[in-house]
XYZ file of C-alpha atoms in Angstrom:
663
model
C 2.170 -16.748 24.042
C 3.544 -18.957 21.303
C 5.840 -21.831 22.129
C 8.303 -23.204 19.555
C 7.213 -26.569 18.244
C 8.815 -29.261 16.161
C 5.508 -30.964 15.381
C 5.508 -31.845 11.654
C 3.144 -30.010 9.369
C 0.102 -32.266 8.807
C -0.414 -34.128 5.555
C -4.051 -33.081 5.678
C -5.090 -29.886 7.476
C -8.224 -30.213 9.544
C -10.793 -27.437 9.572
C -11.168 -25.415 12.760
C -14.763 -24.611 11.777
C -16.382 -26.930 14.359
C -14.647 -24.936 17.102
C -15.070 -21.551 15.431
C -18.740 -21.688 14.465
C -20.146 -21.686 18.043
C -18.193 -18.485 18.769
C -19.526 -16.440 15.857
C -22.939 -15.528 17.359
C -21.007 -13.791 20.138
C -19.066 -11.372 17.892
C -19.780 -8.379 15.666
C -20.159 -8.997 11.932
C -19.668 -12.765 12.111
C -20.196 -13.107 8.356
C -16.688 -11.717 7.748
C -15.219 -14.965 9.091
C -17.421 -17.367 7.135
C -15.909 -17.334 3.628
C -17.697 -18.678 0.576
C -17.498 -15.506 -1.517
C -18.007 -15.569 -5.257
C -14.498 -15.907 -6.648
C -13.140 -17.827 -3.657
C -11.188 -20.996 -4.428
C -11.155 -24.093 -2.235
C -8.665 -26.698 -3.353
C -7.857 -30.141 -2.074
C -5.130 -29.977 0.545
C -3.637 -33.371 -0.180
C -3.050 -32.732 -3.891
C -1.217 -29.441 -3.281
C 2.562 -29.445 -3.142
C 2.983 -25.835 -1.986
C 0.431 -24.089 0.218
C 0.190 -20.347 0.781
C -1.774 -18.391 3.384
C -2.140 -14.781 2.212
C -2.970 -11.937 4.572
C -3.757 -8.263 4.389
C -3.243 -7.334 8.064
C -6.487 -5.489 8.642
C -10.152 -6.301 9.052
C -12.029 -8.192 6.330
C -13.847 -5.045 5.201
C -10.508 -3.381 4.415
C -8.501 -6.443 3.427
C -10.801 -8.201 0.983
C -10.798 -5.440 -1.688
C -6.985 -5.194 -1.608
C -6.027 -5.756 -5.201
C -2.505 -6.953 -4.512
C -3.684 -9.875 -2.402
C -6.446 -10.720 -4.894
C -3.956 -10.845 -7.761
C -1.496 -13.109 -5.938
C -4.365 -15.302 -4.750
C -5.500 -15.868 -8.333
C -1.993 -16.270 -9.792
C -1.117 -18.942 -7.242
C -4.382 -20.845 -7.447
C -4.067 -21.139 -11.220
C -1.157 -23.529 -10.641
C -2.498 -27.095 -10.319
C -0.226 -28.142 -7.459
C -0.467 -24.899 -5.463
C -3.100 -23.897 -2.952
C -3.640 -20.334 -1.700
C -6.124 -19.226 0.949
C -6.749 -15.907 2.694
C -6.730 -14.767 6.290
C -7.491 -11.378 7.809
C -7.005 -9.672 11.152
C -9.707 -10.684 13.616
C -11.401 -8.059 15.750
C -10.560 -8.042 19.495
C -13.888 -9.638 20.428
C -13.150 -12.749 18.388
C -9.474 -12.729 19.350
C -10.448 -13.029 23.009
C -12.799 -15.933 22.322
C -10.227 -17.687 20.124
C -7.677 -17.546 22.924
C -10.187 -18.844 25.455
C -11.314 -21.738 23.255
C -7.989 -22.581 21.615
C -8.950 -21.595 18.063
C -5.890 -20.658 15.972
C -5.580 -18.024 13.252
C -7.522 -19.480 10.324
C -8.147 -19.008 6.622
C -11.612 -18.010 5.421
C -11.805 -20.525 2.540
C -11.569 -23.840 4.397
C -10.905 -22.548 7.927
C -7.546 -24.244 8.060
C -4.955 -23.271 10.659
C -2.435 -20.793 9.253
C 0.412 -22.656 10.926
C -0.204 -25.672 8.678
C 0.733 -23.773 5.489
C 4.175 -23.695 3.884
C 4.293 -19.930 3.340
C 2.500 -17.182 5.232
C 2.555 -14.049 3.032
C 1.563 -10.657 4.442
C 1.085 -7.557 2.272
C 1.654 -4.237 4.071
C 0.504 -0.968 2.551
C 1.005 0.836 5.869
C 3.329 0.258 8.783
C 0.490 0.709 11.260
C -0.502 -2.899 10.500
C 2.550 -4.292 12.295
C 0.761 -4.992 15.565
C -1.900 -6.962 13.674
C 0.924 -9.061 12.217
C 2.055 -9.986 15.715
C -1.495 -10.897 16.715
C -1.829 -13.215 13.723
C 1.545 -14.874 14.359
C 0.704 -15.449 17.994
C -2.840 -16.708 17.344
C -1.441 -19.059 14.714
C 0.805 -20.687 17.303
C 3.930 -19.682 15.391
C 6.923 -18.547 17.467
C 7.009 -14.758 17.528
C 10.712 -14.522 16.722
C 11.935 -15.844 13.392
C 15.040 -17.195 15.138
C 12.873 -19.564 17.232
C 11.005 -21.183 14.324
C 11.519 -24.739 13.171
C 10.837 -26.740 10.018
C 7.275 -27.196 11.258
C 6.507 -23.474 10.940
C 5.584 -21.634 7.751
C 8.020 -19.200 6.203
C 6.660 -15.713 6.901
C 7.172 -13.384 3.923
C 6.401 -9.655 3.991
C 5.487 -7.702 0.858
C 3.813 -4.479 -0.154
C 5.123 -0.934 -0.029
C 6.168 -1.126 3.627
C 8.463 -4.053 2.758
C 10.887 -1.575 1.183
C 12.041 -1.042 4.778
C 11.200 -4.241 6.687
C 13.871 -3.614 9.339
C 11.422 -2.749 12.175
C 9.836 -6.206 11.740
C 13.073 -8.030 10.853
C 12.852 -10.089 14.055
C 9.338 -11.288 13.225
C 9.439 -12.112 9.499
C 11.616 -14.650 7.745
C 11.846 -12.819 4.440
C 10.661 -9.775 2.506
C 9.977 -9.206 -1.176
C 10.557 -5.779 -2.666
C 8.440 -4.657 -5.594
C 5.940 -6.449 -7.797
C 4.671 -9.764 -6.529
C 3.303 -11.622 -9.563
C 6.556 -13.213 -10.667
C 8.092 -13.185 -7.191
C 5.480 -15.528 -5.684
C 5.979 -17.953 -8.561
C 9.736 -17.966 -8.024
C 9.291 -18.527 -4.286
C 6.812 -21.316 -5.017
C 9.285 -23.008 -7.352
C 12.014 -22.863 -4.714
C 9.743 -24.281 -1.997
C 8.461 -26.999 -4.338
C 11.966 -28.136 -5.307
C 13.220 -28.033 -1.713
C 10.320 -30.171 -0.542
C 10.680 -32.609 -3.446
C 14.323 -33.149 -2.460
C 13.285 -34.081 1.065
C 13.797 -30.630 2.631
C 17.606 -30.829 2.772
C 19.290 -28.568 5.282
C 15.973 -27.709 6.882
C 14.579 -24.216 7.219
C 17.997 -22.575 7.000
C 18.671 -24.079 3.581
C 15.264 -23.025 2.268
C 15.847 -19.431 3.394
C 19.312 -19.505 1.875
C 17.900 -20.582 -1.484
C 15.445 -17.685 -1.313
C 18.211 -15.222 -0.444
C 20.395 -16.363 -3.328
C 17.785 -15.092 -5.800
C 18.977 -11.567 -4.886
C 15.331 -10.461 -4.882
C 14.217 -11.966 -1.575
C 15.584 -10.326 1.567
C 16.241 -12.663 4.507
C 17.118 -10.504 7.545
C 18.772 -13.331 9.510
C 21.604 -13.392 6.963
C 22.534 -9.732 7.608
C 24.157 -8.122 10.643
C 23.765 -4.482 11.665
C 26.580 -2.593 13.385
C 25.936 0.711 15.159
C 28.062 3.763 15.908
C 28.330 5.112 19.479
C 25.862 7.919 18.659
C 23.178 5.407 17.627
C 23.523 5.722 13.870
C 24.079 2.640 11.732
C 27.694 1.935 10.838
C 26.965 -0.771 8.287
C 24.620 -3.606 7.281
C 26.539 -6.588 5.935
C 25.848 -10.241 5.061
C 26.947 -12.705 7.729
C 27.644 -15.421 5.201
C 29.496 -15.386 1.921
C 26.774 -16.761 -0.342
C 24.134 -14.045 0.050
C 24.154 -10.724 -1.844
C 25.249 -7.403 -0.356
C 22.181 -5.737 -1.888
C 18.706 -7.076 -2.541
C 16.882 -5.793 -5.615
C 13.227 -5.075 -6.218
C 11.105 -7.072 -8.658
C 9.597 -5.288 -11.665
C 6.862 -6.887 -13.756
C 7.211 -5.229 -17.137
C 4.432 -6.587 -19.377
C 1.164 -5.933 -17.551
C -0.832 -7.272 -20.499
C 0.632 -10.702 -19.730
C -0.868 -10.490 -16.229
C -4.564 -9.546 -16.704
C -5.574 -10.035 -13.079
C -7.910 -10.218 -11.332
C -10.035 -12.120 -13.833
C -12.384 -13.510 -11.178
C -12.578 -10.792 -8.510
C -13.712 -11.680 -5.023
C -17.246 -10.480 -4.309
C -17.656 -9.831 -0.581
C -20.434 -11.251 1.554
C -20.114 -8.447 4.104
C -19.859 -4.714 3.456
C -16.349 -3.593 2.477
C -14.667 -0.246 1.903
C -14.658 -0.733 -1.892
C -17.226 -2.712 -3.844
C -16.195 -2.386 -7.459
C -14.278 -4.141 -10.185
C -10.858 -2.533 -10.143
C -8.453 -2.591 -13.086
C -4.926 -1.300 -12.708
C -4.510 0.622 -15.951
C -0.840 1.396 -15.417
C 1.816 0.921 -12.783
C 4.437 3.426 -11.720
C 4.613 7.212 -11.796
C 7.229 9.733 -12.892
C 5.536 12.927 -11.725
C 8.244 13.132 -9.079
C 6.249 14.235 -6.032
C 8.978 14.231 -3.414
C 6.812 12.917 -0.575
C 5.340 10.014 -2.544
C 6.935 6.655 -1.825
C 4.538 4.799 -4.109
C 5.511 6.967 -7.072
C 9.215 6.476 -6.439
C 9.389 2.749 -5.715
C 7.043 1.653 -8.534
C 9.044 3.246 -11.346
C 9.202 2.872 -14.307
C 5.777 3.605 -15.794
C 4.202 0.555 -17.439
C 0.870 0.974 -19.182
C -1.708 -1.730 -19.675
C -3.034 -1.558 -23.230
C -6.455 -0.133 -23.887
C -7.655 -3.402 -25.418
C -6.586 -5.471 -22.425
C -8.304 -3.021 -20.074
C -11.542 -3.328 -22.070
C -11.392 -7.108 -22.056
C -10.667 -7.249 -18.335
C -13.555 -4.917 -17.541
C -16.098 -6.916 -19.509
C -14.964 -10.256 -18.118
C -14.717 -8.891 -14.571
C -18.193 -7.364 -14.642
C -19.763 -10.463 -16.167
C -18.236 -12.612 -13.455
C -18.813 -10.360 -10.441
C -21.956 -8.344 -11.112
C -20.318 -5.196 -9.761
C -21.863 -1.891 -10.858
C -18.751 0.251 -10.628
C -15.478 0.051 -12.520
C -12.456 1.651 -10.906
C -9.620 2.508 -13.287
C -6.721 2.417 -10.859
C -3.187 3.771 -10.848
C -1.275 6.411 -8.951
C -2.583 9.020 -11.397
C -5.158 7.390 -13.634
C -5.794 10.356 -15.920
C -2.126 10.216 -16.971
C -2.654 7.054 -19.036
C -1.755 8.037 -22.585
C -5.092 6.727 -23.880
C -7.346 7.600 -20.946
C -9.731 9.594 -23.133
C -10.373 6.753 -25.577
C -10.494 4.299 -22.694
C -13.197 6.209 -20.816
C -15.241 7.006 -23.925
C -15.054 3.378 -25.056
C -16.177 2.038 -21.702
C -18.897 4.669 -21.376
C -20.180 3.702 -24.819
C -20.011 -0.007 -24.028
C -22.115 0.407 -20.866
C -24.395 3.239 -21.974
C -27.900 2.687 -20.694
C -26.767 0.334 -17.923
C -26.195 0.934 -14.240
C -22.415 0.578 -14.598
C -20.426 3.657 -13.591
C -16.777 4.558 -14.100
C -14.485 6.092 -11.528
C -10.927 7.396 -11.491
C -10.093 7.141 -7.785
C -6.778 8.946 -8.289
C -7.045 11.996 -10.531
C -4.515 14.779 -10.869
C -5.855 18.299 -10.909
C -4.087 19.154 -14.170
C -5.100 15.946 -15.968
C -8.880 16.167 -15.487
C -10.814 17.819 -18.305
C -14.313 18.266 -19.617
C -14.141 15.216 -21.873
C -13.281 12.988 -18.930
C -15.986 14.602 -16.831
C -18.621 13.906 -19.474
C -17.581 10.275 -19.935
C -17.441 9.605 -16.187
C -20.962 10.960 -15.743
C -22.562 9.753 -18.981
C -25.006 7.309 -17.408
C -26.108 9.754 -14.722
C -24.156 8.213 -11.851
C -21.356 10.332 -10.514
C -18.883 8.687 -8.215
C -16.859 10.828 -5.850
C -14.124 13.062 -7.206
C -10.988 13.611 -5.158
C -8.226 15.985 -6.184
C -4.955 16.341 -4.316
C -3.214 19.729 -4.485
C -1.305 18.467 -1.386
C -0.077 21.959 -0.445
C -2.041 25.151 0.096
C 0.511 27.644 -1.207
C 2.346 27.765 -4.504
C 5.626 27.880 -2.582
C 5.053 24.632 -0.697
C 3.823 22.922 -3.874
C 7.173 23.751 -5.462
C 8.967 22.298 -2.437
C 7.125 18.992 -2.802
C 7.258 19.114 -6.637
C 3.472 19.057 -6.954
C 3.277 21.044 -10.160
C -0.303 22.233 -9.808
C -1.323 25.872 -9.970
C -4.327 27.415 -8.291
C -5.671 28.179 -11.766
C -5.468 24.453 -12.572
C -7.471 23.633 -9.467
C -10.181 26.232 -10.075
C -10.553 25.167 -13.705
C -10.820 21.527 -12.695
C -13.435 21.904 -9.968
C -15.501 24.243 -12.134
C -15.432 21.550 -14.827
C -16.720 19.050 -12.292
C -19.423 21.334 -10.906
C -20.694 22.336 -14.345
C -20.922 18.657 -15.306
C -23.270 17.821 -12.476
C -21.045 17.130 -9.503
C -22.098 19.035 -6.405
C -19.277 17.965 -4.116
C -15.570 17.385 -4.560
C -12.896 16.404 -2.075
C -9.574 18.226 -1.860
C -6.678 16.462 -0.170
C -3.777 18.297 1.462
C -0.903 17.449 3.788
C 0.283 19.215 6.907
C 3.794 19.097 8.351
C 5.671 19.207 5.034
C 9.354 20.206 4.989
C 9.880 24.000 5.319
C 6.132 24.447 5.943
C 4.950 27.583 7.765
C 1.637 28.534 9.322
C 0.899 30.701 6.282
C 1.351 27.768 3.896
C -1.369 25.906 5.770
C -3.718 28.891 6.047
C -3.576 29.214 2.264
C -5.643 26.000 2.138
C -8.599 27.948 3.533
C -8.258 30.681 0.921
C -8.061 28.064 -1.834
C -11.192 26.315 -0.534
C -13.046 29.632 -0.429
C -12.074 30.342 -4.034
C -13.288 26.895 -5.079
C -16.728 27.512 -3.595
C -16.986 31.002 -5.091
C -15.976 29.786 -8.539
C -18.370 26.846 -8.366
C -21.298 29.062 -7.388
C -20.492 31.541 -10.136
C -20.208 28.836 -12.801
C -23.407 27.002 -11.877
C -25.558 29.836 -10.538
C -26.308 27.630 -7.557
C -25.358 27.699 -3.901
C -25.706 23.928 -3.776
C -21.953 23.532 -4.077
C -19.739 21.846 -1.513
C -16.177 20.739 -1.085
C -14.498 18.735 1.627
C -10.998 19.633 2.727
C -9.195 16.542 3.982
C -5.837 16.860 5.726
C -3.303 14.117 6.310
C -0.071 14.327 8.248
C 3.185 14.196 6.290
C 5.298 11.092 6.960
C 8.829 10.890 5.483
C 9.198 7.585 3.662
C 12.214 5.496 2.614
C 13.412 5.715 -0.997
C 12.074 9.266 -1.436
C 13.893 12.617 -1.526
C 12.297 13.374 1.857
C 13.783 10.283 3.523
C 16.257 12.629 5.263
C 13.628 15.132 6.452
C 12.614 15.797 10.029
C 9.001 15.558 11.143
C 7.028 18.236 12.931
C 5.883 17.436 16.445
C 2.172 16.579 16.847
C 1.419 19.729 18.813
C 2.695 21.867 15.917
C 0.534 19.973 13.415
C -2.528 20.151 15.628
C -2.018 23.871 16.233
C -1.899 24.576 12.509
C -5.020 22.517 11.919
C -6.919 24.494 14.571
C -5.885 27.741 12.890
C -6.944 26.353 9.522
C -10.380 25.397 10.771
C -10.877 28.881 12.175
C -9.762 30.427 8.898
C -12.151 28.263 6.862
C -15.046 29.373 9.063
C -13.991 33.028 9.114
C -16.416 33.616 6.231
C -19.610 31.862 7.339
C -21.232 32.030 3.910
C -18.359 30.097 2.377
C -17.331 28.072 5.417
C -20.674 26.311 5.757
C -20.152 24.847 2.278
C -16.754 23.405 3.234
C -16.362 20.173 5.157
C -13.189 19.719 7.185
C -11.658 16.345 7.970
C -8.217 15.750 9.334
C -5.933 13.273 11.011
C -4.116 14.706 13.997
C -0.347 14.613 14.250
C 0.033 11.746 16.711
C -0.605 8.741 14.427
C 1.609 10.331 11.772
C 4.538 10.579 14.188
C 4.228 6.881 15.054
C 3.961 5.971 11.378
C 7.152 7.984 10.920
C 8.868 5.948 13.629
C 7.884 2.726 11.881
C 8.564 3.850 8.316
C 12.170 4.942 8.956
C 12.960 2.687 11.886
C 15.658 0.046 12.142
C 15.711 -3.316 13.914
C 15.746 -1.692 17.350
C 12.184 -0.447 16.732
C 11.010 -4.073 16.781
C 11.207 -3.941 20.592
C 8.795 -0.990 20.574
C 6.318 -2.809 18.323
C 6.377 -5.891 20.522
C 5.919 -3.872 23.726
C 2.939 -2.025 22.198
C 1.405 -5.325 21.099
C 1.933 -6.919 24.531
C 0.188 -3.901 26.065
C -2.881 -4.376 23.868
C -2.007 -2.589 20.635
C -4.291 -3.733 17.823
C -5.665 -2.084 14.656
C -3.422 0.968 15.003
C -4.593 2.248 11.633
C -8.055 2.828 13.162
C -8.381 6.019 15.198
C -10.738 4.387 17.700
C -8.132 1.706 18.503
C -4.924 3.739 18.217
C -3.288 4.883 21.456
C -0.518 7.433 21.078
C 0.377 7.146 24.747
C 0.850 3.402 24.437
C 3.437 3.963 21.700
C 5.171 6.777 23.592
C 5.383 4.631 26.729
C 6.697 1.634 24.774
C 9.366 3.773 23.097
C 10.405 5.238 26.456
C 10.638 1.752 27.947
C 12.732 0.163 25.187
C 14.731 2.667 23.149
C 16.968 4.248 25.841
C 18.754 0.902 26.211
C 20.018 1.485 22.664
C 20.947 5.111 23.297
C 18.137 6.525 21.147
C 14.564 7.731 21.653
C 11.347 8.510 19.766
C 12.520 11.984 18.713
C 15.788 10.538 17.377
C 13.786 8.524 14.833
C 11.177 11.159 13.974
C 12.006 14.840 14.504
C 15.716 14.556 13.600
C 16.977 15.493 10.133
C 19.499 13.030 8.668
C 22.705 14.123 6.942
C 23.963 13.001 3.561
C 26.478 10.424 4.760
C 24.277 8.667 7.306
C 23.708 4.985 6.567
C 19.946 4.564 6.370
C 18.357 1.292 7.561
C 17.229 0.410 4.024
C 20.371 1.337 2.069
C 21.097 -2.344 1.357
C 17.653 -2.724 -0.241
C 17.680 -1.520 -3.827
C 14.591 0.220 -5.175
C 16.494 1.127 -8.321
C 16.697 4.789 -7.337
C 20.160 6.304 -7.090
C 20.766 7.621 -3.568
C 22.852 10.523 -4.898
C 19.965 11.547 -7.150
C 17.538 11.387 -4.222
C 19.863 13.576 -2.164
C 20.149 16.113 -5.001
C 16.361 16.230 -5.305
C 16.118 16.756 -1.528
C 18.480 19.723 -1.880
C 16.498 20.989 -4.882
C 13.346 20.973 -2.767
C 14.761 23.502 -0.325
C 15.424 25.885 -3.217
C 11.879 25.239 -4.532
C 13.170 23.797 -7.797
C 10.580 21.872 -9.805
C 11.603 18.620 -11.496
C 9.920 17.709 -14.779
C 8.067 14.475 -15.504
C 10.529 12.244 -17.350
C 7.756 10.487 -19.289
C 7.618 13.501 -21.560
C 11.054 15.088 -21.099
C 14.621 13.790 -21.333
C 15.836 11.380 -18.661
C 17.120 13.036 -15.493
C 19.041 9.987 -14.240
C 17.026 8.821 -11.240
C 18.715 5.458 -11.835
C 15.741 3.143 -12.235
C 15.839 2.282 -15.920
C 19.527 1.309 -16.199
C 19.789 -0.355 -12.781
C 16.615 -2.378 -13.255
C 17.303 -3.036 -16.947
C 13.850 -1.603 -17.658
C 12.360 1.254 -19.618
C 9.375 3.538 -19.460
C 6.436 2.139 -21.380
C 4.006 4.684 -22.770
C 1.360 4.653 -25.459
C -0.534 5.393 -27.451
C -1.051 2.038 -29.095
C -3.281 3.480 -31.779
C -5.943 0.891 -30.953
C -9.488 1.484 -29.790
C -11.300 -0.195 -26.958
C -14.189 -1.528 -29.021
C -15.372 -3.891 -30.234
C -15.004 -6.506 -27.538
C -15.306 -10.040 -28.810
C -17.145 -12.605 -26.650
C -16.256 -16.275 -26.804
C -19.552 -18.180 -27.042
C -20.984 -15.683 -24.611
C -18.944 -17.235 -21.826
C -16.018 -14.910 -21.573
C -13.540 -12.820 -23.482
C -10.316 -13.229 -25.304
C -7.856 -12.183 -22.649
C -4.095 -12.326 -23.235
C -2.625 -15.589 -22.057
C -0.205 -15.169 -19.135
C 3.357 -16.109 -19.923
C 4.074 -17.605 -16.509
C 3.979 -21.381 -15.916
């Protein structure tokens, strides 16, 4: 276990490689710990004023492609006096050897000890990475509790979507950043730089106070939580006069000023995504009531078609990737997606470069897109997400997709050469019945029948993938109760039987699902408060690692940890998960401002029960969700009227890319 230390941070960090290298032949996939990827940056330690260690708390194969970490890595390393390196979660085989041989958590660039850095930034896209955070802190030799850390320890900053409710890990992190990170990391860097240049006055407490005063960095130690006798929160208030009552999210408005990544990391080992990814717009106003990402990333901000084209050409020339992913929450909703895809398809006609839209709405995919995405003969996977099997449940969740939309879309795909599509649904949604779930089977059958009729071929397949619904903070469903795992699993068994009830159709339908147990634990973590930190620590002490991986996740370990820790607070696992909240309850994240008006969220929650559909405010009048006025922002939509081509090289060495406006 970690022991608090007051040892000063070294002027020059020594590499742990001499101790690490002999261990690598004894572990699986040792290359993931070696570093040296194309795009990696190794800077001189002694010339850096501020040093960041960046982590995506999962294995290298999952963490390296994470675009958020790659962007921050590049933004920070562009500053001459700043150094940023990466670290990932180590597999249990290496963890055991590191403990035996005294090797600390290390970065992959120069294999420096994470504890030697000024800031340790962790980006969470899922709460199931919390146990990996504790492993990294402990391996690094950093005290587990933020309250026990000294000036010699790095400031641990959480970011990513899960940071919109960091309360379950409030004891373990020093700070959290809500929202976009590009400008936030520069502001944090400036504060750390100035504090160090002044001789670190006031120590760690003063540095954290300066961060808190920005009103966009949340420092949990400066806030106290009071509870009511029934376990609910009474209030969350600052414990000192010079910190804000509410902390606001960061919103980067001009994406063209931030054309990252320019030099994408090219992995040495196999990863889950091997492509050059361009975020073509940020935010979503479709209003799906379950979707935290769509709610917390408002407003919509489009990257211009010309910047996208320039980024793609520069990124491909640098990396050698053969696939371009045009990323967003709903990529086909970009106002110039047609011209963008046709321009890129034309630019790379006759090459082995393929285009993909990893996130495509059923009602936004059309024959023109299908033809452009398959022009060079390579067809990447197509995934569509109706989310709910029945029209009724789709109205509840505000997923405005009809069955006719779905059939038209998959027929378009099949007739343009695709032979398999993936359909994603959720189980356990509010007001859901068995019949709502069984409708998924009927829809899948209709997809296969329509595909066979349109193509005249039986070589047509679809995969039905089911995920468990998890209520998330800052969404209309943040008040909703969860279904118990046995209910979810029972419905999934019935669904599988229904799919296979017609053998001719069923054999063309793949069925993949996540059972209800991991979803319930994710629900505990997503809507938990500070008391849940005791559960996380108990799970970790009992061996919890890589809880996002089914082969490592243990539901019983979480149930036992909750039973051992929560009754002391007068609550239990069901209290956090299967209980519906009322309108006046203080939620653990109410002091963290996503820009969304809580009254509007409550109204939309009530609208869901009456199956009222909310329009997309990109194309209709504002319906007062609160984001634009509270964030002093506005929705940015095209079209720009510009075309993608031609792209203008600079002496064959690169492209004219907009110059960032940051320092």
